[in-house]
Amino acid sequence: MPLFDFRCPVCGAQVEKFIRKETEVICTACDISMIKMMPLLAKTSTLWNGGWNSGLDGQGIYSMALGRKVHSKREEEKILNAKGFISEKELGSHWWDDQAAKQQAKIAEQDRLTQTYNDKVTEYGGDKIRAMTETFTTEACLDGSLHDTFDEKISI
Ligand SMILES: [Zn+2]
């Protein structure tokens, strides 16, 4: 079973987990889905069977991450990318900062809307329907995203 590397886009926490299939890993601190990184074993050529260089014998090399032989490390990375894994070196140093900024902006916007909604409920003497239609877009009310996002903050 391959060892996977997950990283939280908000706090940057990293965990290593042995998993069999597509598994979501949630950051215990931030309660959001962590980003699935390249399997650790794929990053380190010395951990490959016989080492990366000695594996170049025309037969391909065994990928611990994929559990089968591949022609090259480049091919392994391509397959892993197609499976939804992210190679950290491809992201650049700004990527994590951008992710964190996006998450924080989203949380700030949620807090702002929650405040607006609560203020309107008070203003309209408890008329939640009126407060809701004036605070949120029709799309947000209808597509379920409102419920998912604000369920814990707003009692409807
Ligand atoms: Zn986190």
PDB file of C-alpha atoms and ligand atoms in Angstrom:
ATOM      1  CA  MET A   1       0.000   0.000   0.000  1.00  0.00           C
ATOM      2  CA  PRO A   2       1.515   3.342  -0.967  1.00  0.00           C
ATOM      3  CA  LEU A   3       2.240   6.049   1.520  1.00  0.00           C
ATOM      4  CA  PHE A   4       0.501   9.303   0.663  1.00  0.00           C
ATOM      5  CA  ASP A   5       1.326  12.812   1.640  1.00  0.00           C
ATOM      6  CA  PHE A   6      -1.475  15.268   2.403  1.00  0.00           C
ATOM      7  CA  ARG A   7      -1.178  18.950   3.051  1.00  0.00           C
ATOM      8  CA  CYS A   8      -3.665  21.449   4.444  1.00  0.00           C
ATOM      9  CA  PRO A   9      -4.101  24.480   2.147  1.00  0.00           C
ATOM     10  CA  VAL A  10      -4.874  26.738   5.105  1.00  0.00           C
ATOM     11  CA  CYS A  11      -2.457  25.943   7.918  1.00  0.00           C
ATOM     12  CA  GLY A  12       0.101  23.985   5.888  1.00  0.00           C
ATOM     13  CA  ALA A  13      -0.076  20.962   8.191  1.00  0.00           C
ATOM     14  CA  GLN A  14       1.205  17.786   6.572  1.00  0.00           C
ATOM     15  CA  VAL A  15       0.244  14.200   7.264  1.00  0.00           C
ATOM     16  CA  GLU A  16       1.371  10.893   5.829  1.00  0.00           C
ATOM     17  CA  LYS A  17      -1.188   8.158   5.441  1.00  0.00           C
ATOM     18  CA  PHE A  18      -1.344   4.686   4.024  1.00  0.00           C
ATOM     19  CA  ILE A  19      -4.506   4.516   1.973  1.00  0.00           C
ATOM     20  CA  ARG A  20      -5.927   2.071  -0.521  1.00  0.00           C
ATOM     21  CA  LYS A  21      -8.239   4.160  -2.634  1.00  0.00           C
ATOM     22  CA  GLU A  22      -9.423   7.689  -3.180  1.00  0.00           C
ATOM     23  CA  THR A  23      -9.701   8.900   0.366  1.00  0.00           C
ATOM     24  CA  GLU A  24     -10.397  12.361   1.623  1.00  0.00           C
ATOM     25  CA  VAL A  25      -8.200  13.494   4.480  1.00  0.00           C
ATOM     26  CA  ILE A  26      -9.500  16.321   6.618  1.00  0.00           C
ATOM     27  CA  CYS A  27      -7.223  18.704   8.497  1.00  0.00           C
ATOM     28  CA  THR A  28      -8.039  18.250  12.175  1.00  0.00           C
ATOM     29  CA  ALA A  29      -7.269  21.895  12.914  1.00  0.00           C
ATOM     30  CA  CYS A  30      -9.095  23.566  10.004  1.00  0.00           C
ATOM     31  CA  ASP A  31     -11.777  20.971   9.253  1.00  0.00           C
ATOM     32  CA  ILE A  32     -11.213  21.201   5.497  1.00  0.00           C
ATOM     33  CA  SER A  33     -10.075  18.756   2.866  1.00  0.00           C
ATOM     34  CA  MET A  34      -6.311  18.425   2.558  1.00  0.00           C
ATOM     35  CA  ILE A  35      -4.502  18.420  -0.784  1.00  0.00           C
ATOM     36  CA  LYS A  36      -3.223  15.062  -1.946  1.00  0.00           C
ATOM     37  CA  MET A  37       0.442  15.339  -2.807  1.00  0.00           C
ATOM     38  CA  MET A  38       2.707  13.057  -4.791  1.00  0.00           C
ATOM     39  CA  PRO A  39       3.255   9.826  -2.875  1.00  0.00           C
ATOM     40  CA  LEU A  40       6.353  10.180  -0.750  1.00  0.00           C
ATOM     41  CA  LEU A  41       7.943   7.112  -2.212  1.00  0.00           C
ATOM     42  CA  ALA A  42       7.693   8.547  -5.700  1.00  0.00           C
ATOM     43  CA  LYS A  43       9.662  11.609  -4.701  1.00  0.00           C
ATOM     44  CA  THR A  44      12.725   9.764  -3.560  1.00  0.00           C
ATOM     45  CA  SER A  45      14.500   7.818  -6.241  1.00  0.00           C
ATOM     46  CA  THR A  46      16.676   5.969  -3.731  1.00  0.00           C
ATOM     47  CA  LEU A  47      13.570   4.306  -2.316  1.00  0.00           C
ATOM     48  CA  TRP A  48      12.808   2.703  -5.620  1.00  0.00           C
ATOM     49  CA  ASN A  49      13.605  -0.955  -6.132  1.00  0.00           C
ATOM     50  CA  GLY A  50      17.301  -1.044  -6.859  1.00  0.00           C
ATOM     51  CA  GLY A  51      17.435   2.733  -6.993  1.00  0.00           C
ATOM     52  CA  TRP A  52      16.449   4.970  -9.876  1.00  0.00           C
ATOM     53  CA  ASN A  53      19.664   4.795 -11.918  1.00  0.00           C
ATOM     54  CA  SER A  54      20.233   1.076 -11.575  1.00  0.00           C
ATOM     55  CA  GLY A  55      16.661   0.556 -12.697  1.00  0.00           C
ATOM     56  CA  LEU A  56      17.398   2.027 -16.104  1.00  0.00           C
ATOM     57  CA  ASP A  57      18.108  -1.279 -17.741  1.00  0.00           C
ATOM     58  CA  GLY A  58      15.634  -1.006 -20.573  1.00  0.00           C
ATOM     59  CA  GLN A  59      13.101  -2.998 -18.562  1.00  0.00           C
ATOM     60  CA  GLY A  60      11.594   0.021 -16.864  1.00  0.00           C
ATOM     61  CA  ILE A  61      11.566   0.520 -13.122  1.00  0.00           C
ATOM     62  CA  TYR A  62       9.171  -0.471 -10.406  1.00  0.00           C
ATOM     63  CA  SER A  63       7.070   2.371  -9.089  1.00  0.00           C
ATOM     64  CA  MET A  64       6.310   1.921  -5.413  1.00  0.00           C
ATOM     65  CA  ALA A  65       3.599   4.579  -5.717  1.00  0.00           C
ATOM     66  CA  LEU A  66       1.779   2.895  -8.572  1.00  0.00           C
ATOM     67  CA  GLY A  67       2.559  -0.671  -7.606  1.00  0.00           C
ATOM     68  CA  ARG A  68       3.782  -1.533 -11.102  1.00  0.00           C
ATOM     69  CA  LYS A  69       6.599  -0.977 -13.533  1.00  0.00           C
ATOM     70  CA  VAL A  70       6.915   2.245 -15.480  1.00  0.00           C
ATOM     71  CA  HIS A  71       9.354   3.319 -18.167  1.00  0.00           C
ATOM     72  CA  SER A  72      10.605   6.392 -16.385  1.00  0.00           C
ATOM     73  CA  LYS A  73      10.123   8.618 -13.394  1.00  0.00           C
ATOM     74  CA  ARG A  74       8.627  11.158 -15.787  1.00  0.00           C
ATOM     75  CA  GLU A  75       6.038   8.601 -16.861  1.00  0.00           C
ATOM     76  CA  GLU A  76       5.244   7.821 -13.236  1.00  0.00           C
ATOM     77  CA  GLU A  77       4.690  11.508 -12.527  1.00  0.00           C
ATOM     78  CA  LYS A  78       2.462  11.858 -15.581  1.00  0.00           C
ATOM     79  CA  ILE A  79       0.295   8.945 -14.424  1.00  0.00           C
ATOM     80  CA  LEU A  80       0.117  10.300 -10.889  1.00  0.00           C
ATOM     81  CA  ASN A  81      -0.860  13.743 -12.198  1.00  0.00           C
ATOM     82  CA  ALA A  82      -3.631  12.157 -14.249  1.00  0.00           C
ATOM     83  CA  LYS A  83      -4.841  10.448 -11.069  1.00  0.00           C
ATOM     84  CA  GLY A  84      -5.147  13.818  -9.380  1.00  0.00           C
ATOM     85  CA  PHE A  85      -1.913  13.932  -7.442  1.00  0.00           C
ATOM     86  CA  ILE A  86      -0.015  17.174  -7.256  1.00  0.00           C
ATOM     87  CA  SER A  87       3.732  17.403  -7.506  1.00  0.00           C
ATOM     88  CA  GLU A  88       4.869  20.015  -5.054  1.00  0.00           C
ATOM     89  CA  LYS A  89       7.662  21.306  -7.251  1.00  0.00           C
ATOM     90  CA  GLU A  90       5.142  22.119  -9.984  1.00  0.00           C
ATOM     91  CA  LEU A  91       3.124  24.344  -7.710  1.00  0.00           C
ATOM     92  CA  GLY A  92       5.753  26.955  -7.025  1.00  0.00           C
ATOM     93  CA  SER A  93       6.252  28.767  -3.770  1.00  0.00           C
ATOM     94  CA  HIS A  94       3.257  31.074  -4.286  1.00  0.00           C
ATOM     95  CA  TRP A  95       0.737  28.289  -4.669  1.00  0.00           C
ATOM     96  CA  TRP A  96       0.306  27.513  -0.968  1.00  0.00           C
ATOM     97  CA  ASP A  97       0.118  31.197  -0.107  1.00  0.00           C
ATOM     98  CA  ASP A  98      -2.522  31.699  -2.805  1.00  0.00           C
ATOM     99  CA  GLN A  99      -4.536  28.727  -1.536  1.00  0.00           C
ATOM    100  CA  ALA A 100      -4.400  30.009   2.014  1.00  0.00           C
ATOM    101  CA  ALA A 101      -5.393  33.516   0.882  1.00  0.00           C
ATOM    102  CA  LYS A 102      -8.340  32.113  -1.105  1.00  0.00           C
ATOM    103  CA  GLN A 103      -9.549  30.065   1.859  1.00  0.00           C
ATOM    104  CA  GLN A 104      -9.236  32.997   4.200  1.00  0.00           C
ATOM    105  CA  ALA A 105     -11.087  35.289   1.771  1.00  0.00           C
ATOM    106  CA  LYS A 106     -13.874  32.707   1.537  1.00  0.00           C
ATOM    107  CA  ILE A 107     -14.132  32.429   5.316  1.00  0.00           C
ATOM    108  CA  ALA A 108     -14.119  36.224   5.653  1.00  0.00           C
ATOM    109  CA  GLU A 109     -16.912  36.503   3.065  1.00  0.00           C
ATOM    110  CA  GLN A 110     -18.933  33.849   4.913  1.00  0.00           C
ATOM    111  CA  ASP A 111     -18.460  35.721   8.175  1.00  0.00           C
ATOM    112  CA  ARG A 112     -19.508  38.971   6.524  1.00  0.00           C
ATOM    113  CA  LEU A 113     -22.676  37.428   5.042  1.00  0.00           C
ATOM    114  CA  THR A 114     -23.477  35.714   8.321  1.00  0.00           C
ATOM    115  CA  GLN A 115     -23.220  39.044  10.113  1.00  0.00           C
ATOM    116  CA  THR A 116     -25.401  40.729   7.482  1.00  0.00           C
ATOM    117  CA  TYR A 117     -27.999  37.968   7.747  1.00  0.00           C
ATOM    118  CA  ASN A 118     -28.101  38.034  11.554  1.00  0.00           C
ATOM    119  CA  ASP A 119     -28.389  41.823  11.534  1.00  0.00           C
ATOM    120  CA  LYS A 120     -31.314  41.654   9.100  1.00  0.00           C
ATOM    121  CA  VAL A 121     -33.083  38.964  11.119  1.00  0.00           C
ATOM    122  CA  THR A 122     -32.917  41.286  14.118  1.00  0.00           C
ATOM    123  CA  GLU A 123     -33.911  44.301  12.027  1.00  0.00           C
ATOM    124  CA  TYR A 124     -36.957  42.533  10.549  1.00  0.00           C
ATOM    125  CA  GLY A 125     -38.097  41.118  13.858  1.00  0.00           C
ATOM    126  CA  GLY A 126     -37.135  37.519  13.156  1.00  0.00           C
ATOM    127  CA  ASP A 127     -38.251  37.355   9.495  1.00  0.00           C
ATOM    128  CA  LYS A 128     -35.619  34.852   8.352  1.00  0.00           C
ATOM    129  CA  ILE A 129     -36.999  34.447   4.842  1.00  0.00           C
ATOM    130  CA  ARG A 130     -36.768  38.180   4.174  1.00  0.00           C
ATOM    131  CA  ALA A 131     -33.297  38.363   5.729  1.00  0.00           C
ATOM    132  CA  MET A 132     -32.163  35.437   3.611  1.00  0.00           C
ATOM    133  CA  THR A 133     -33.455  36.708   0.272  1.00  0.00           C
ATOM    134  CA  GLU A 134     -31.864  40.080   0.886  1.00  0.00           C
ATOM    135  CA  THR A 135     -28.526  38.660   2.007  1.00  0.00           C
ATOM    136  CA  PHE A 136     -27.882  35.845  -0.425  1.00  0.00           C
ATOM    137  CA  THR A 137     -28.182  35.394  -4.175  1.00  0.00           C
ATOM    138  CA  THR A 138     -31.031  33.292  -5.543  1.00  0.00           C
ATOM    139  CA  GLU A 139     -28.484  30.849  -6.947  1.00  0.00           C
ATOM    140  CA  ALA A 140     -26.945  30.327  -3.523  1.00  0.00           C
ATOM    141  CA  CYS A 141     -30.379  29.737  -2.003  1.00  0.00           C
ATOM    142  CA  LEU A 142     -31.349  27.192  -4.649  1.00  0.00           C
ATOM    143  CA  ASP A 143     -28.223  25.183  -5.466  1.00  0.00           C
ATOM    144  CA  GLY A 144     -27.611  23.909  -1.952  1.00  0.00           C
ATOM    145  CA  SER A 145     -24.306  25.707  -1.490  1.00  0.00           C
ATOM    146  CA  LEU A 146     -25.888  27.975   1.070  1.00  0.00           C
ATOM    147  CA  HIS A 147     -26.936  25.041   3.170  1.00  0.00           C
ATOM    148  CA  ASP A 148     -23.508  23.410   2.926  1.00  0.00           C
ATOM    149  CA  THR A 149     -21.591  26.550   3.689  1.00  0.00           C
ATOM    150  CA  PHE A 150     -23.664  28.221   6.332  1.00  0.00           C
ATOM    151  CA  ASP A 151     -25.371  25.313   7.999  1.00  0.00           C
ATOM    152  CA  GLU A 152     -23.378  25.623  11.179  1.00  0.00           C
ATOM    153  CA  LYS A 153     -23.416  29.391  11.374  1.00  0.00           C
ATOM    154  CA  ILE A 154     -27.043  30.130  10.593  1.00  0.00           C
ATOM    155  CA  SER A 155     -30.104  28.448  12.022  1.00  0.00           C
ATOM    156  CA  ILE A 156     -32.737  28.447   9.297  1.00  0.00           C
TER     157      ILE A 156
HETATM  158 ZN    ZN B   1      -5.192  23.002   8.514  1.00  0.00          ZN
END
